Short mmCIF file of C-alpha atoms in Angstrom, two decimals:
data_model
loop_
_atom_site.label_atom_id
_atom_site.label_comp_id
_atom_site.label_asym_id
_atom_site.label_seq_id
_atom_site.Cartn_x
_atom_site.Cartn_y
_atom_site.Cartn_z
CA MET A 154 -0.33 0.10 -0.26
CA ARG A 155 2.74 2.65 1.31
CA LYS A 156 3.88 1.33 -2.16
CA LEU A 157 1.04 2.86 -4.61
CA ILE A 158 0.82 5.84 -2.88
CA ILE A 159 4.55 7.03 -3.29
CA ALA A 160 4.01 5.73 -6.89
CA LEU A 161 0.65 7.40 -7.46
CA TRP A 162 2.26 10.71 -5.72
CA PHE A 163 4.67 10.51 -7.68
CA MET A 164 2.99 10.27 -11.15
CA THR A 165 0.50 13.68 -9.55
CA PRO A 166 2.34 16.14 -11.36
CA VAL A 167 2.38 13.71 -14.53
CA ALA A 168 -0.64 14.09 -14.57
CA LEU A 169 -1.76 17.15 -14.01
CA TYR A 170 1.19 18.21 -16.60
CA ALA A 171 -1.13 16.15 -19.12
CA TYR A 172 -4.27 18.41 -17.85
CA HIS A 173 -2.76 21.34 -18.90
CA MET A 174 -0.88 21.13 -21.78
CA GLY A 175 -4.32 19.30 -22.81
CA PRO A 176 -8.10 19.81 -21.26
CA GLY A 177 -7.38 22.19 -19.15
CA GLN A 178 -4.91 24.58 -21.46
CA GLU A 179 -7.31 24.52 -23.93
CA ARG A 180 -10.37 25.44 -21.10
CA ILE A 181 -7.75 28.36 -19.95
CA ASN A 182 -7.54 29.31 -23.68
CA LEU A 183 -11.25 29.87 -23.99
CA ASP A 184 -11.81 31.85 -20.79
CA ASP A 185 -8.88 33.94 -22.43
CA ALA A 186 -10.76 34.15 -25.71
CA ALA A 187 -13.73 35.24 -23.93
CA ALA A 188 -12.23 38.14 -21.90
CA LEU A 189 -11.11 39.67 -25.99
CA ILE A 190 -14.08 39.13 -26.97
CA GLU A 191 -15.98 40.58 -23.88
CA SER A 192 -12.56 43.75 -23.58
CA ALA A 193 -13.72 43.83 -28.43
CA GLY A 194 -17.31 44.58 -27.62
CA ALA A 195 -16.70 47.16 -25.43
CA HIS A 196 -13.89 48.85 -27.26
CA ALA A 197 -16.46 48.49 -30.67
CA ARG A 198 -19.22 49.66 -28.45
CA LEU A 199 -17.02 52.97 -27.21
CA ALA A 200 -16.20 53.11 -31.11
CA GLU A 201 -19.76 53.78 -32.43
CA GLU A 202 -20.56 55.71 -29.72
CA LEU A 203 -17.23 57.82 -30.18
CA ALA A 204 -18.01 58.54 -34.20
CA ALA A 205 -21.47 59.46 -33.04
CA SER A 206 -20.54 62.77 -30.70
CA GLU A 207 -17.24 63.64 -32.16
CA GLY A 208 -15.92 61.65 -35.47
CA ASP A 209 -14.83 58.76 -36.80
CA THR A 210 -10.79 60.04 -35.48
CA ALA A 211 -11.60 60.40 -32.23
CA ALA A 212 -13.27 56.33 -32.83
CA ARG A 213 -9.99 54.99 -34.78
CA PRO A 214 -7.57 54.38 -31.48
CA GLU A 215 -10.69 52.20 -30.09
CA TRP A 216 -12.00 50.28 -32.96
CA ALA A 217 -8.12 49.28 -33.13
CA ALA A 218 -8.02 48.31 -29.34
CA ALA A 219 -10.99 46.64 -30.96
CA GLU A 220 -9.54 44.32 -33.59
CA ALA A 221 -6.36 43.50 -31.50
CA ASP A 222 -7.93 42.10 -29.49
CA TYR A 223 -10.16 40.69 -31.65
CA ALA A 224 -7.07 38.66 -33.50
CA GLU A 225 -5.57 37.76 -29.96
CA ALA A 226 -8.80 36.18 -29.37
CA LEU A 227 -8.66 33.88 -32.95
CA ALA A 228 -5.45 32.75 -32.14
CA LEU A 229 -6.57 31.23 -28.83
CA LEU A 230 -9.99 29.54 -30.13
CA PRO A 231 -9.56 26.12 -30.83
CA ALA A 232 -9.58 25.11 -34.76
CA GLU A 233 -13.05 22.79 -34.03
CA ARG A 234 -14.66 26.37 -33.03
CA VAL A 235 -15.29 27.03 -36.08
CA SER A 236 -18.57 28.85 -35.56
CA GLU A 237 -17.68 31.33 -33.04
CA GLY A 238 -14.08 31.71 -35.70
CA ARG A 239 -16.34 32.87 -37.62
CA ARG A 240 -18.67 35.86 -36.34
CA LEU A 241 -15.04 36.51 -34.50
CA ARG A 242 -12.92 36.99 -38.04
CA LEU A 243 -16.56 39.04 -39.38
CA GLU A 244 -16.33 41.61 -36.81
CA ARG A 245 -12.07 41.84 -37.26
CA ALA A 246 -12.80 42.64 -40.58
CA LYS A 247 -15.36 45.65 -39.42
CA ALA A 248 -13.58 46.99 -37.35
CA GLN A 249 -10.90 47.00 -40.20
CA MET A 250 -12.99 48.82 -42.18
CA PHE A 251 -12.93 51.78 -39.57
CA LEU A 252 -8.35 51.40 -39.50
CA ALA A 253 -8.05 52.15 -43.69
CA GLN A 254 -7.63 48.59 -43.70
CA LEU A 255 -9.98 48.18 -46.46
CA PRO A 256 -8.44 45.90 -48.96
CA THR A 257 -7.67 42.92 -46.06
CA ALA A 258 -11.42 43.81 -45.17
CA ASN A 259 -12.94 42.97 -48.21
CA ALA A 260 -10.69 40.05 -48.43
CA THR A 261 -11.66 38.48 -45.45
CA LEU A 262 -15.29 38.98 -45.79
CA ALA A 263 -15.59 37.13 -49.30
CA GLY A 264 -13.86 34.07 -48.15
CA LEU A 265 -16.11 34.43 -45.58
CA VAL A 266 -19.80 34.74 -47.40
CA GLN A 267 -17.64 32.34 -49.91
CA GLU A 268 -17.53 29.54 -47.19
CA MET A 269 -20.88 30.19 -46.40
CA ARG A 270 -22.45 30.14 -48.87
CA GLY A 271 -25.13 27.23 -48.63
CA ALA A 272 -23.30 26.39 -44.28
CA GLY A 273 -26.26 25.89 -41.43
CA ALA A 274 -29.89 25.93 -41.92
CA ASN A 275 -29.76 27.20 -37.89
CA GLU A 276 -31.79 31.17 -37.19
CA THR A 277 -28.26 31.64 -35.83
CA GLU A 278 -26.25 30.82 -38.77
CA GLN A 279 -28.58 32.24 -41.11
CA ALA A 280 -28.22 35.73 -38.86
CA LEU A 281 -24.45 34.90 -38.88
CA ILE A 282 -24.27 34.54 -42.90
CA ALA A 283 -27.18 37.98 -43.10
CA ASP A 284 -24.05 39.98 -41.03
CA ALA A 285 -21.35 38.62 -43.59
CA GLN A 286 -23.13 39.75 -46.14
CA SER A 287 -24.29 43.09 -45.54
CA ALA A 288 -20.39 43.55 -44.44
CA TYR A 289 -19.13 42.21 -47.29
CA ALA A 290 -21.81 43.92 -49.67
CA SER A 291 -21.18 47.28 -48.14
CA SER A 292 -17.25 46.92 -48.06
CA GLN A 293 -17.39 46.53 -52.14
CA TYR A 294 -19.40 49.15 -52.48
CA TYR A 295 -16.74 51.58 -50.96
CA MET A 296 -13.54 49.31 -52.29
CA THR A 297 -15.78 50.11 -56.28
CA TRP A 298 -15.70 54.69 -54.69
CA LEU A 299 -12.44 54.09 -53.98
CA MET A 300 -11.50 52.27 -57.67
CA ARG A 301 -13.24 55.19 -59.16
CA LEU A 302 -11.40 58.00 -58.02
CA GLU A 303 -8.45 56.14 -57.85
CA GLY A 304 -9.09 56.05 -61.58
CA ALA A 305 -9.69 52.53 -62.03
CA ALA A 306 -11.54 51.55 -65.23
CA ARG A 307 -15.12 50.50 -65.42
CA GLU A 308 -14.44 47.28 -66.19
CA GLU A 309 -13.07 47.00 -63.45
CA TRP A 310 -14.86 48.33 -60.88
CA GLU A 311 -18.36 47.49 -61.88
CA PRO A 312 -18.55 43.47 -60.67
CA ARG A 313 -18.06 44.85 -57.61
CA ILE A 314 -20.38 47.25 -56.96
CA GLU A 315 -22.37 44.78 -59.45
CA SER A 316 -22.10 42.25 -56.37
CA ALA A 317 -23.37 44.82 -53.73
CA ARG A 318 -26.62 45.59 -55.66
CA GLN A 319 -27.13 42.07 -55.99
CA LEU A 320 -26.66 41.72 -51.69
CA PHE A 321 -28.21 44.65 -50.10
CA LYS A 322 -32.34 43.89 -53.37
CA GLN A 323 -31.08 40.39 -51.34
CA LEU A 324 -30.88 40.97 -48.14
CA ALA A 325 -34.24 43.62 -48.82
CA VAL A 326 -35.94 41.11 -49.28
CA SER A 327 -35.24 38.76 -46.70
CA SER A 328 -34.98 40.68 -43.97
CA SER A 329 -37.94 42.44 -42.31
CA GLY A 330 -38.51 46.00 -40.16
CA ALA A 331 -35.31 48.14 -40.02
CA ALA A 332 -32.84 45.41 -41.50
CA GLN A 333 -34.40 45.61 -44.00
CA VAL A 334 -34.97 49.53 -44.35
CA GLU A 335 -31.31 50.13 -43.65
CA ALA A 336 -31.14 47.47 -47.06
CA GLN A 337 -33.17 49.66 -49.39
CA GLU A 338 -31.32 52.67 -48.50
CA ASP A 339 -27.86 50.54 -49.35
CA LEU A 340 -29.65 48.99 -52.59
CA GLU A 341 -30.32 52.19 -54.02
CA SER A 342 -26.98 54.39 -52.68
CA ALA A 343 -24.97 51.39 -54.93
CA ILE A 344 -27.25 52.13 -57.92
CA ARG A 345 -26.37 55.64 -57.64
CA LEU A 346 -22.39 55.61 -57.22
CA ALA A 347 -23.07 52.85 -60.34
CA ARG A 348 -24.67 54.87 -62.20
CA MET A 349 -23.06 58.78 -61.06
CA ASP A 350 -20.32 60.95 -62.27
CA LEU A 351 -17.15 60.30 -61.62
CA SER A 352 -17.81 65.11 -62.05
CA GLU A 353 -19.45 64.64 -59.18
CA LEU A 354 -17.95 61.35 -56.90
CA GLN A 355 -14.98 63.46 -57.61
CA GLY A 356 -16.74 66.75 -55.29
CA LEU A 357 -18.35 64.57 -52.61
CA PRO A 358 -17.11 63.70 -48.79
CA LEU A 359 -15.29 60.14 -48.93
CA PRO A 360 -17.21 57.51 -47.17
CA SER A 361 -16.55 57.48 -43.38
CA GLN A 362 -15.96 53.99 -43.93
#
């Protein structure tokens, strides 16, 4: 019995190490990721408030903090947490759109929309897909605006604004209430941007994203 107790005593550190490196470490990572996600959400909400009251420049540091927290949380999230990972990638891309990282955000959102096409039938997944489509359509709209100002040829920018138009139209049909109104307004903005003369576009202030 004494030998058994001694053997168990020496095995305890090994078992604790194995737990720490396995399920224990995963639990720690998940807890850390949850804290980072909460922090990122707080920064994003404050950024929106600052943008509304003081302008986009005042909100930039909060968007930067949110983006950094989302990036760190993504690195901690286990690969099998697919839905949570997609949500984090989406929210990080949204923050990047306010940080002069529009091409990066646009590429991320394009990948997300393609990845989720036809995936998930439950209400949560459908809401995530709609959110990703809306963000991607917005990024296509702003990319079109910038490309036109930079003098890109119509055949370069037109596919982007057409993609945005189709997505906004789809969202206007499939949503309801405030979301439907917003999608309809975005659809009309996309149509105007496609039809607008370059001289008219150059006379307008740059959009906030």
